[in-house]
Coordinates of C-alpha atoms and ligand atoms in Angstrom, one line a residue:
M29 CA 169.3 8.0 -0.1
S30 CA 170.8 4.6 1.0
D31 CA 167.5 2.9 0.1
I32 CA 167.8 3.9 -3.5
L33 CA 171.5 3.0 -4.0
C34 CA 172.3 -0.4 -5.4
S35 CA 174.2 -2.9 -3.3
E36 CA 177.5 -2.4 -5.2
A37 CA 177.4 1.4 -4.8
K38 CA 176.5 1.0 -1.1
A39 CA 179.4 -1.5 -0.5
F40 CA 181.9 0.8 -2.3
L41 CA 180.9 3.8 -0.2
S42 CA 180.9 2.0 3.1
Q43 CA 184.7 1.7 3.1
P44 CA 187.3 4.5 3.4
L45 CA 188.3 5.3 -0.2
Q46 CA 192.0 5.2 -1.0
L47 CA 194.5 6.2 -3.6
F48 CA 195.1 3.7 -6.4
I49 CA 198.8 3.3 -7.0
N50 CA 200.5 0.3 -8.6
G51 CA 197.3 -1.7 -8.6
T52 CA 196.8 -1.4 -4.9
W53 CA 194.6 0.8 -2.7
Q54 CA 196.7 2.9 -0.4
A55 CA 196.2 5.6 2.3
S56 CA 197.9 8.9 1.5
K57 CA 201.4 9.2 2.9
S58 CA 200.2 12.0 5.2
G59 CA 197.2 10.0 6.4
A60 CA 195.0 12.9 5.4
S61 CA 191.5 12.3 4.0
T62 CA 188.5 14.5 3.1
D63 CA 184.8 14.0 3.0
V64 CA 183.0 13.6 -0.3
I65 CA 179.8 15.7 -0.1
N66 CA 176.4 14.8 -1.6
P67 CA 175.3 18.1 -3.3
S68 CA 171.6 17.0 -3.0
N69 CA 171.6 17.4 0.8
G70 CA 175.0 18.7 1.8
K71 CA 175.8 15.6 3.8
S72 CA 179.0 13.5 3.7
I73 CA 178.8 10.4 1.4
A74 CA 182.2 8.9 1.9
S75 CA 185.7 9.7 3.1
V76 CA 188.6 9.7 0.6
A77 CA 192.3 9.8 1.1
S78 CA 193.9 13.1 0.2
G79 CA 197.4 12.9 -1.4
D80 CA 200.4 15.2 -1.7
E81 CA 203.7 15.3 -3.6
R82 CA 204.9 12.1 -2.0
D83 CA 202.0 10.1 -3.3
V84 CA 202.4 11.7 -6.8
N85 CA 206.1 10.8 -6.8
M86 CA 205.3 7.2 -6.1
A87 CA 202.5 7.1 -8.7
V88 CA 204.7 8.5 -11.4
E89 CA 207.6 6.2 -10.6
V90 CA 205.4 3.1 -10.9
A91 CA 203.7 4.5 -14.1
D92 CA 207.2 5.0 -15.6
M93 CA 208.1 1.3 -14.7
A94 CA 204.8 -0.1 -16.0
F95 CA 205.3 1.8 -19.3
R96 CA 208.2 -0.6 -20.2
E97 CA 205.8 -3.6 -20.4
W98 CA 202.5 -1.9 -21.5
S99 CA 204.1 -0.1 -24.3
K100 CA 205.8 -3.3 -25.6
R101 CA 202.4 -5.1 -25.9
T102 CA 200.9 -5.3 -29.4
P103 CA 198.0 -2.9 -30.1
E104 CA 195.8 -6.0 -30.4
S105 CA 196.7 -7.1 -26.9
R106 CA 196.0 -3.7 -25.4
A107 CA 192.7 -3.5 -27.4
A108 CA 191.7 -6.9 -26.0
T109 CA 192.3 -5.7 -22.5
L110 CA 190.4 -2.5 -23.1
N111 CA 187.5 -4.3 -24.6
K112 CA 187.4 -6.5 -21.4
L113 CA 187.3 -3.3 -19.4
A114 CA 184.4 -2.0 -21.6
N115 CA 182.5 -5.2 -20.8
K116 CA 183.1 -4.8 -17.1
L117 CA 182.0 -1.1 -17.2
E118 CA 178.9 -2.1 -19.2
A119 CA 177.9 -4.7 -16.6
E120 CA 178.0 -2.0 -13.9
I121 CA 176.2 0.9 -15.7
D122 CA 173.8 1.2 -12.8
T123 CA 176.4 1.4 -10.2
L124 CA 178.5 3.9 -12.2
A125 CA 175.4 6.0 -13.0
Q126 CA 174.4 6.2 -9.3
L127 CA 177.9 7.1 -8.1
E128 CA 178.2 9.8 -10.8
A129 CA 174.8 11.2 -10.0
L130 CA 175.4 11.1 -6.3
D131 CA 178.8 12.7 -6.5
V132 CA 178.1 15.5 -9.0
G133 CA 174.5 16.1 -8.2
K134 CA 173.5 15.4 -11.8
A135 CA 170.1 13.8 -12.6
V136 CA 170.5 10.0 -12.6
V137 CA 168.4 9.7 -15.8
N138 CA 171.1 11.7 -17.6
A139 CA 174.0 9.8 -15.9
K140 CA 172.4 6.5 -16.9
G141 CA 171.0 7.6 -20.3
F142 CA 174.1 9.5 -21.5
D143 CA 177.2 10.0 -19.4
I144 CA 178.1 6.4 -18.6
P145 CA 177.1 4.6 -21.8
F146 CA 178.7 7.3 -23.9
G147 CA 181.9 7.0 -21.9
I148 CA 181.9 3.2 -22.4
E149 CA 181.5 3.6 -26.1
C150 CA 184.8 5.6 -26.0
V151 CA 186.7 2.6 -24.7
R152 CA 185.5 0.5 -27.6
Y153 CA 186.1 3.3 -30.1
Y154 CA 189.8 3.7 -29.2
A155 CA 190.4 -0.1 -28.7
D156 CA 189.2 -0.5 -32.3
L157 CA 191.2 2.5 -33.5
A158 CA 194.4 1.2 -31.9
T159 CA 194.2 -2.0 -34.0
R160 CA 193.9 0.0 -37.2
A161 CA 196.2 2.9 -36.6
E162 CA 199.3 3.6 -38.7
Y163 CA 202.3 3.2 -36.5
S164 CA 204.9 3.5 -39.2
K165 CA 204.6 5.9 -42.2
P166 CA 207.1 5.5 -45.0
L167 CA 208.4 8.8 -46.5
N168 CA 208.9 9.0 -50.2
L169 CA 212.3 10.7 -50.4
T170 CA 215.2 10.8 -52.9
A171 CA 218.3 9.0 -51.7
I172 CA 217.1 8.4 -48.2
D173 CA 215.2 5.4 -46.9
A174 CA 213.0 7.0 -44.2
R175 CA 209.9 6.6 -42.2
V176 CA 208.0 8.2 -39.3
H177 CA 207.7 5.7 -36.5
R178 CA 205.0 6.5 -33.9
V179 CA 205.7 5.5 -30.3
P180 CA 203.9 6.3 -27.0
Y181 CA 205.3 9.0 -24.8
G182 CA 205.6 7.2 -21.4
A183 CA 203.8 8.2 -18.1
C184 CA 201.2 10.9 -18.9
G185 CA 199.5 13.2 -16.3
F186 CA 195.8 14.0 -16.3
I187 CA 194.0 16.7 -14.3
F188 CA 190.2 16.8 -14.3
P189 CA 187.3 19.1 -13.2
W190 CA 184.2 18.0 -11.4
N191 CA 181.4 18.4 -14.0
F192 CA 181.7 15.2 -16.1
P193 CA 184.1 13.0 -14.2
F194 CA 183.4 9.8 -16.0
D195 CA 183.2 11.0 -19.6
L196 CA 186.2 13.3 -19.3
L197 CA 188.2 10.4 -17.8
M198 CA 187.3 8.2 -20.8
W199 CA 187.7 10.9 -23.5
N200 CA 191.3 11.7 -22.3
V201 CA 192.7 8.7 -20.6
I202 CA 191.5 5.9 -22.9
P203 CA 193.2 7.1 -26.1
A204 CA 196.5 7.5 -24.1
L205 CA 196.2 3.9 -22.8
A206 CA 195.2 2.5 -26.2
A207 CA 198.3 4.1 -27.7
G208 CA 200.5 2.4 -25.1
N209 CA 201.1 5.1 -22.5
T210 CA 200.6 4.7 -18.7
V211 CA 198.7 7.3 -16.7
V212 CA 198.6 9.2 -13.4
I213 CA 195.2 10.8 -12.9
K214 CA 194.2 13.6 -10.5
P215 CA 190.4 13.8 -10.4
A216 CA 188.7 16.9 -9.0
E217 CA 188.8 16.6 -5.2
L218 CA 185.0 17.2 -5.1
T219 CA 184.1 14.2 -7.4
P220 CA 186.5 11.2 -7.3
L221 CA 183.9 8.4 -7.0
T222 CA 183.6 7.0 -10.6
T223 CA 187.3 7.5 -11.2
L224 CA 188.1 5.2 -8.3
Y225 CA 185.4 2.7 -9.2
F226 CA 186.8 2.7 -12.8
C227 CA 190.2 1.6 -11.2
K228 CA 188.5 -1.3 -9.4
L229 CA 187.0 -2.5 -12.8
A230 CA 190.3 -1.9 -14.6
E231 CA 192.1 -4.1 -12.2
E232 CA 189.5 -6.8 -12.6
A233 CA 189.8 -6.5 -16.4
G234 CA 193.5 -7.3 -16.2
I235 CA 195.1 -3.9 -16.8
P236 CA 198.5 -4.5 -15.2
P237 CA 199.5 -2.7 -12.0
G238 CA 201.0 0.7 -12.5
V239 CA 199.4 1.3 -15.9
I240 CA 196.6 3.4 -14.2
N241 CA 197.2 5.3 -11.0
V242 CA 194.9 7.8 -9.3
V243 CA 196.0 10.4 -6.7
V244 CA 193.1 12.4 -5.2
G245 CA 193.8 15.7 -3.6
A246 CA 194.0 19.5 -3.9
G247 CA 195.2 21.2 -7.1
R248 CA 198.4 22.7 -5.6
K249 CA 199.2 19.6 -3.5
V250 CA 198.7 17.0 -6.2
G251 CA 198.2 18.7 -9.6
T252 CA 201.2 21.0 -9.5
P253 CA 203.8 18.2 -8.5
L254 CA 202.2 16.0 -11.2
V255 CA 202.8 18.6 -13.9
Q256 CA 206.3 19.3 -12.6
H257 CA 207.4 15.7 -12.2
P258 CA 210.4 15.1 -14.5
K259 CA 209.2 11.6 -15.6
I260 CA 205.8 12.9 -16.7
R261 CA 206.0 13.1 -20.5
R262 CA 202.9 15.0 -21.3
I263 CA 199.9 16.7 -19.6
S264 CA 196.2 16.8 -20.4
F265 CA 194.3 19.4 -18.3
T266 CA 190.6 20.0 -18.4
G267 CA 189.3 22.8 -16.2
S268 CA 189.1 26.6 -15.9
S269 CA 190.9 29.0 -18.3
T270 CA 192.7 30.6 -15.3
V271 CA 194.2 27.3 -14.0
G272 CA 194.8 26.2 -17.6
K273 CA 197.2 29.1 -18.1
Q274 CA 199.2 28.2 -15.0
I275 CA 199.4 24.6 -16.2
A276 CA 200.6 25.7 -19.7
S277 CA 203.4 27.8 -18.2
M278 CA 204.5 25.0 -16.0
C279 CA 204.6 22.7 -19.0
G280 CA 206.5 25.4 -20.9
E281 CA 209.3 25.3 -18.3
R282 CA 210.4 21.8 -19.2
P283 CA 209.0 21.9 -22.0
I284 CA 206.4 19.0 -22.5
P285 CA 203.3 18.8 -24.7
C286 CA 200.2 20.0 -23.0
K287 CA 196.6 19.6 -24.1
L288 CA 194.2 22.1 -22.6
E289 CA 190.4 21.8 -22.6
L290 CA 189.2 25.0 -20.8
G291 CA 186.1 27.1 -20.1
G292 CA 183.6 28.5 -22.5
K293 CA 180.8 31.1 -23.0
G294 CA 178.9 29.6 -25.9
A295 CA 176.4 31.6 -27.9
A296 CA 173.2 30.4 -29.7
V297 CA 171.8 32.5 -32.6
V298 CA 168.1 32.1 -33.2
F299 CA 166.9 33.6 -36.5
E300 CA 163.4 34.6 -37.2
D301 CA 162.7 31.5 -39.4
A302 CA 164.0 29.0 -36.8
N303 CA 161.8 26.1 -35.7
L304 CA 161.0 27.8 -32.4
D305 CA 159.9 24.8 -30.5
K306 CA 163.2 23.0 -31.3
A307 CA 165.3 26.1 -30.4
V308 CA 163.4 26.4 -27.1
T309 CA 163.9 22.7 -26.2
Q310 CA 167.6 22.8 -27.1
L311 CA 168.4 26.0 -25.3
A312 CA 166.3 25.2 -22.2
G313 CA 168.0 21.8 -22.2
A314 CA 171.4 23.5 -22.6
I315 CA 171.2 25.3 -19.3
T316 CA 169.4 22.6 -17.3
L317 CA 171.6 19.7 -18.4
N318 CA 174.0 19.0 -15.6
T319 CA 172.5 22.1 -13.9
G320 CA 174.2 24.3 -16.5
Q321 CA 177.7 23.1 -15.4
V322 CA 178.7 22.3 -19.0
C323 CA 181.8 24.0 -20.5
C324 CA 180.4 24.1 -24.1
T325 CA 176.8 25.0 -23.3
A326 CA 174.9 28.0 -24.7
T327 CA 174.6 30.8 -22.2
R328 CA 174.4 33.8 -24.5
W329 CA 171.2 33.6 -26.4
L330 CA 171.0 36.0 -29.4
I331 CA 167.4 36.1 -30.5
H332 CA 166.1 37.9 -33.6
E333 CA 164.0 40.9 -32.5
S334 CA 160.9 39.8 -34.4
I335 CA 160.5 36.6 -32.5
Y336 CA 162.0 37.6 -29.2
D337 CA 158.7 37.9 -27.2
K338 CA 157.4 34.6 -28.5
F339 CA 160.7 32.9 -27.7
V340 CA 160.8 34.3 -24.2
E341 CA 157.2 33.2 -23.5
K342 CA 157.9 29.6 -24.6
V343 CA 161.3 29.2 -23.0
T344 CA 160.3 30.6 -19.6
A345 CA 157.3 28.2 -19.6
T346 CA 159.6 25.3 -20.4
L347 CA 162.2 26.3 -17.7
K348 CA 159.5 26.8 -15.1
A349 CA 158.3 23.2 -15.7
T350 CA 161.7 21.7 -15.1
A351 CA 161.6 19.2 -12.3
I352 CA 164.3 20.2 -9.8
G353 CA 165.2 17.6 -7.1
P354 CA 167.8 15.3 -5.6
S355 CA 170.1 13.6 -8.1
L356 CA 169.1 10.0 -7.4
N357 CA 165.3 10.6 -7.8
P358 CA 164.4 9.2 -11.3
A359 CA 161.9 12.0 -11.8
T360 CA 164.5 14.7 -11.3
E361 CA 165.4 16.6 -14.5
M362 CA 167.8 19.0 -12.9
G363 CA 169.8 18.3 -9.7
P364 CA 171.7 20.7 -7.5
L365 CA 174.9 22.5 -8.2
V366 CA 178.0 20.6 -7.2
S367 CA 178.9 22.5 -4.1
Q368 CA 178.1 25.4 -1.7
A369 CA 180.9 27.4 -3.4
Q370 CA 179.4 26.9 -6.8
Q371 CA 176.0 27.9 -5.6
D372 CA 177.5 31.0 -4.1
T373 CA 179.2 31.8 -7.4
V374 CA 176.1 31.4 -9.5
L375 CA 173.9 33.5 -7.1
D376 CA 176.6 36.2 -7.0
Y377 CA 176.6 36.4 -10.8
L378 CA 172.8 36.9 -10.7
H379 CA 173.2 39.8 -8.3
K380 CA 176.0 41.4 -10.2
G381 CA 174.1 41.1 -13.5
L382 CA 171.1 42.8 -12.0
S383 CA 173.1 45.5 -10.4
E384 CA 174.7 46.2 -13.8
G385 CA 171.2 46.9 -15.2
A386 CA 170.1 43.6 -16.6
E387 CA 166.4 42.8 -16.9
A388 CA 165.2 39.8 -14.9
I389 CA 163.3 37.8 -17.6
L390 CA 162.9 34.7 -15.4
E391 CA 163.7 35.2 -11.7
G392 CA 165.3 32.0 -10.6
G393 CA 167.7 31.7 -7.7
A394 CA 168.2 29.5 -4.6
V395 CA 165.4 27.0 -3.9
S396 CA 164.8 24.6 -1.0
I397 CA 163.6 21.1 -1.9
S398 CA 161.4 19.4 0.7
G399 CA 163.2 16.4 2.1
S400 CA 166.5 17.5 0.6
E401 CA 167.2 20.6 2.7
G402 CA 170.9 21.5 2.7
G403 CA 171.2 20.8 -1.0
F404 CA 172.8 23.4 -3.4
Y405 CA 169.7 24.0 -5.6
V406 CA 169.3 26.9 -7.9
A407 CA 166.2 27.4 -10.2
P408 CA 167.0 28.5 -13.8
Y409 CA 167.3 32.2 -14.3
L410 CA 167.3 34.4 -17.5
L411 CA 168.6 37.9 -17.7
G412 CA 168.5 40.2 -20.7
G413 CA 169.7 43.5 -21.9
S414 CA 172.9 45.0 -23.4
A415 CA 175.9 42.9 -24.2
D416 CA 178.2 44.7 -21.9
N417 CA 176.8 43.0 -18.8
V418 CA 179.0 40.7 -16.7
C419 CA 176.6 37.8 -17.2
F420 CA 177.0 38.1 -21.0
R421 CA 180.8 38.2 -20.8
E422 CA 181.8 35.7 -18.1
E423 CA 181.4 32.0 -17.6
I424 CA 178.8 31.4 -14.8
F425 CA 178.6 27.6 -14.8
G426 CA 175.0 27.3 -13.6
P427 CA 171.4 27.2 -14.9
A428 CA 171.5 30.7 -16.4
A429 CA 171.5 32.5 -19.7
Y430 CA 171.7 36.0 -20.9
L431 CA 169.4 37.2 -23.8
V432 CA 170.2 39.9 -26.3
K433 CA 168.0 40.9 -29.3
F434 CA 169.6 41.3 -32.7
S435 CA 168.3 42.6 -36.0
S436 CA 170.9 41.4 -38.6
E437 CA 173.2 38.5 -39.3
T438 CA 176.2 40.7 -39.2
E439 CA 175.2 42.0 -35.8
A440 CA 174.6 38.5 -34.5
L441 CA 178.0 37.3 -35.6
E442 CA 179.7 40.3 -34.1
L443 CA 178.1 39.4 -30.7
V444 CA 179.1 35.8 -31.0
N445 CA 182.7 36.6 -31.7
S446 CA 183.0 39.5 -29.2
L447 CA 184.6 37.3 -26.5
D448 CA 188.0 35.6 -26.2
Y449 CA 186.3 32.2 -25.4
G450 CA 186.2 29.9 -28.4
L451 CA 184.6 26.6 -27.4
A452 CA 181.1 26.0 -29.0
N453 CA 178.3 28.0 -30.6
S454 CA 175.1 27.2 -32.4
V455 CA 172.8 28.6 -35.0
F456 CA 169.1 28.0 -35.4
S457 CA 167.3 28.7 -38.8
E458 CA 165.4 26.7 -41.4
D459 CA 167.6 28.3 -44.1
L460 CA 170.5 25.8 -44.2
E461 CA 172.6 28.0 -46.5
R462 CA 172.4 30.7 -43.9
C463 CA 173.2 28.2 -41.1
N464 CA 176.3 27.0 -42.8
R465 CA 177.4 30.5 -43.6
V466 CA 177.0 31.6 -40.0
A467 CA 178.5 28.4 -38.6
E468 CA 181.6 28.9 -40.6
Q469 CA 182.2 32.4 -39.4
M470 CA 181.8 31.6 -35.7
I471 CA 185.3 31.8 -34.0
A472 CA 185.5 28.7 -31.9
G473 CA 186.3 25.0 -32.0
N474 CA 182.7 23.8 -32.7
S475 CA 179.7 25.2 -34.5
W476 CA 176.4 23.3 -34.2
I477 CA 173.3 23.7 -36.5
N478 CA 169.8 23.5 -35.1
A479 CA 171.1 21.8 -32.0
H480 CA 173.4 22.6 -29.0
N481 CA 175.8 20.1 -27.4
V482 CA 176.4 17.6 -30.3
F483 CA 178.8 14.8 -29.4
A484 CA 179.9 11.6 -31.3
Y485 CA 183.1 9.6 -31.6
G486 CA 184.7 10.7 -34.9
L487 CA 183.5 14.3 -34.4
P488 CA 186.4 16.3 -33.0
Y489 CA 185.6 18.4 -30.0
G490 CA 188.0 21.1 -28.6
G491 CA 188.4 24.8 -28.0
I492 CA 190.6 27.7 -29.2
N493 CA 191.8 30.9 -27.5
K494 CA 190.7 31.0 -23.9
S495 CA 188.9 27.7 -24.3
G496 CA 191.8 25.5 -25.1
V497 CA 194.7 24.4 -27.2
G498 CA 196.3 21.1 -28.2
G499 CA 194.0 19.0 -30.3
G500 CA 190.7 18.3 -28.6
V501 CA 189.1 14.9 -28.0
N502 CA 186.9 12.2 -29.4
C503 CA 188.6 11.7 -32.8
P504 CA 191.4 9.7 -34.4
E505 CA 193.7 12.8 -33.9
T506 CA 193.3 12.4 -30.1
F507 CA 194.8 8.9 -30.4
Y508 CA 197.7 10.1 -32.5
D509 CA 198.3 13.0 -30.0
Y510 CA 199.4 10.3 -27.5
L511 CA 202.0 8.9 -30.0
R512 CA 205.2 10.9 -30.6
D513 CA 206.8 11.0 -34.0
L514 CA 210.3 9.5 -34.4
T515 CA 211.8 9.7 -37.8
V516 CA 214.1 6.9 -38.8
A517 CA 216.3 7.6 -41.8
R518 CA 219.2 5.8 -43.7
P519 CA 221.0 7.5 -46.6
L520 CA 221.1 5.3 -49.7
D521 CA 224.7 5.0 -51.0
Ligands
NAD608 P1 189.5 24.3 -12.0 O1 190.4 24.8 -13.1 O2 189.3 25.1 -10.8 O3 190.1 22.8 -11.6 C1 190.3 21.8 -12.5 C2 191.3 20.9 -11.9 O4 192.6 21.5 -11.7 C3 190.9 20.3 -10.5 O5 191.3 19.0 -10.4 C4 191.8 21.2 -9.6 O6 192.1 20.5 -8.4 C5 193.1 21.3 -10.4 N1 193.9 22.5 -10.1 C6 193.5 23.7 -9.5 N2 194.5 24.4 -9.3 C7 195.6 23.8 -9.7 C8 197.0 24.1 -9.8 N3 197.5 25.3 -9.4 N4 197.9 23.1 -10.3 C9 197.4 22.0 -10.7 N5 196.1 21.6 -10.7 C10 195.2 22.5 -10.2 O7 188.1 23.9 -12.7 P2 186.8 23.4 -12.1 O8 186.1 24.5 -11.3 O9 187.1 22.1 -11.4 O10 185.9 23.0 -13.4 C11 185.1 24.0 -14.1 C12 185.9 24.5 -15.3 O11 186.3 23.4 -16.2 C13 185.0 25.4 -16.1 O12 185.7 26.5 -16.5 C14 184.6 24.5 -17.3 O13 184.3 25.3 -18.5 C15 185.9 23.8 -17.5 N6 185.7 22.5 -18.3 C16 186.1 22.5 -19.6 C17 185.9 21.4 -20.4 C18 186.3 21.3 -21.9 O14 186.2 20.2 -22.5 N7 186.7 22.4 -22.5 C19 185.2 20.3 -19.9 C20 184.7 20.4 -18.5 C21 185.0 21.5 -17.8

């Protein structure tokens, strides 16, 4: 592994990694640290400080102090600093891609080709938006001179999962910073590497001390005190629906605004007139991208009965040909799952699905990769059968999908909308009228046509119901979410 890593990544990992508070690297108050594990071989990559409430308190206090200066800067000044940061990130795409691949287990071709450049684009997008945003909106009232004045909140808290550490960091934290807030970030304890490397580059780009702070550690030890800290003015949480509910009720106690981006169980409907090769490529890609650990991906495949056998034949051939291997190998198309626990969860679902009567369409499961023994590899698996199976209803978060045959548009839509999740679905057909009709009736935040996983800045992305609440990301509205409205009014005599 060390032979493939670039010198910057090697140097970064050779030191004990610390918390980033007030522009300085610090050990945790308790002195505790944990190992960061390489999912490709199960071995330790680095040691990282593990914080608790005392570290959170310090980080929030400095973020609150730093807000006084950062929020007073002009949008142009903040944008200039963020653009400098984007340049720094761009100059280190290789290092960031390697660290992300190594930490999460994702294929480095994807980290370098998508995750890191797309995240950097986010910095430029919000830097530009900040200079064009409307910070004061006049209200046309009788006898009152009034306006809505938009101001940042203060210190904002962010809690992240482990599947897309860099992109989720950019999508959520950058609009908050561009709007003039300061931030305290809790990355997933499993995958802190690119978040910490980002801090190094932010410091070099001239982001003032205290504006960005990172406390690594366990959910209850760091996440809970962060949400409950009285000087935290709003929370953005990305993670499971179960923890999201707990975060929402903690925020409700104070109350403070809370943006939740949660789990999903996306469906894809493939009609009889679909471009089959395209549907196969998109859906096989949906469960192998990031080893299926993608909140919005399609894991319920609803296939018209007349093309079911042909679809199965093509998709199983594609999935069998997927190159599974260690994340840093440039030939790898699908890496391991993120952890032993995630591998256990995914395999457990396979057994539960089969024991509830599912048919094994493609028998994947644990695999050992020569030279990378100890990694958390799982080959893609496909189950099929009736829609009351646990693998149809619950988020698995691995390279797996559950197939159900349908015969009519109404039946397909009923299946799509039969769960409480509401993140993303897709429809495949050459009849665009039908695509649009079906897309509009899918109950979720996002409907995609003849593709699955469609992302762009300016295209809002967010969930409803069990998949989230509070505005979503990647659009101008996300920027305005981090500004509070203050009405200023003067009666005219
Ligand atoms: P998780 O909910 O277990 O953990 C997410 C974060 O919350 C972690 O940093 C964790 O330490 C922290 N946490 C856990 N318990 C906490 C508590 N009591 N108080 C405060 N913080 C706490 O999720 P995960 O397993 O890390 O990530 C996978 C989940 O994330 C999946 O459900 C996936 O769908 C979801 N996800 C959603 C999106 C989206 O945009 N909707 C994006 C990525 C991942």
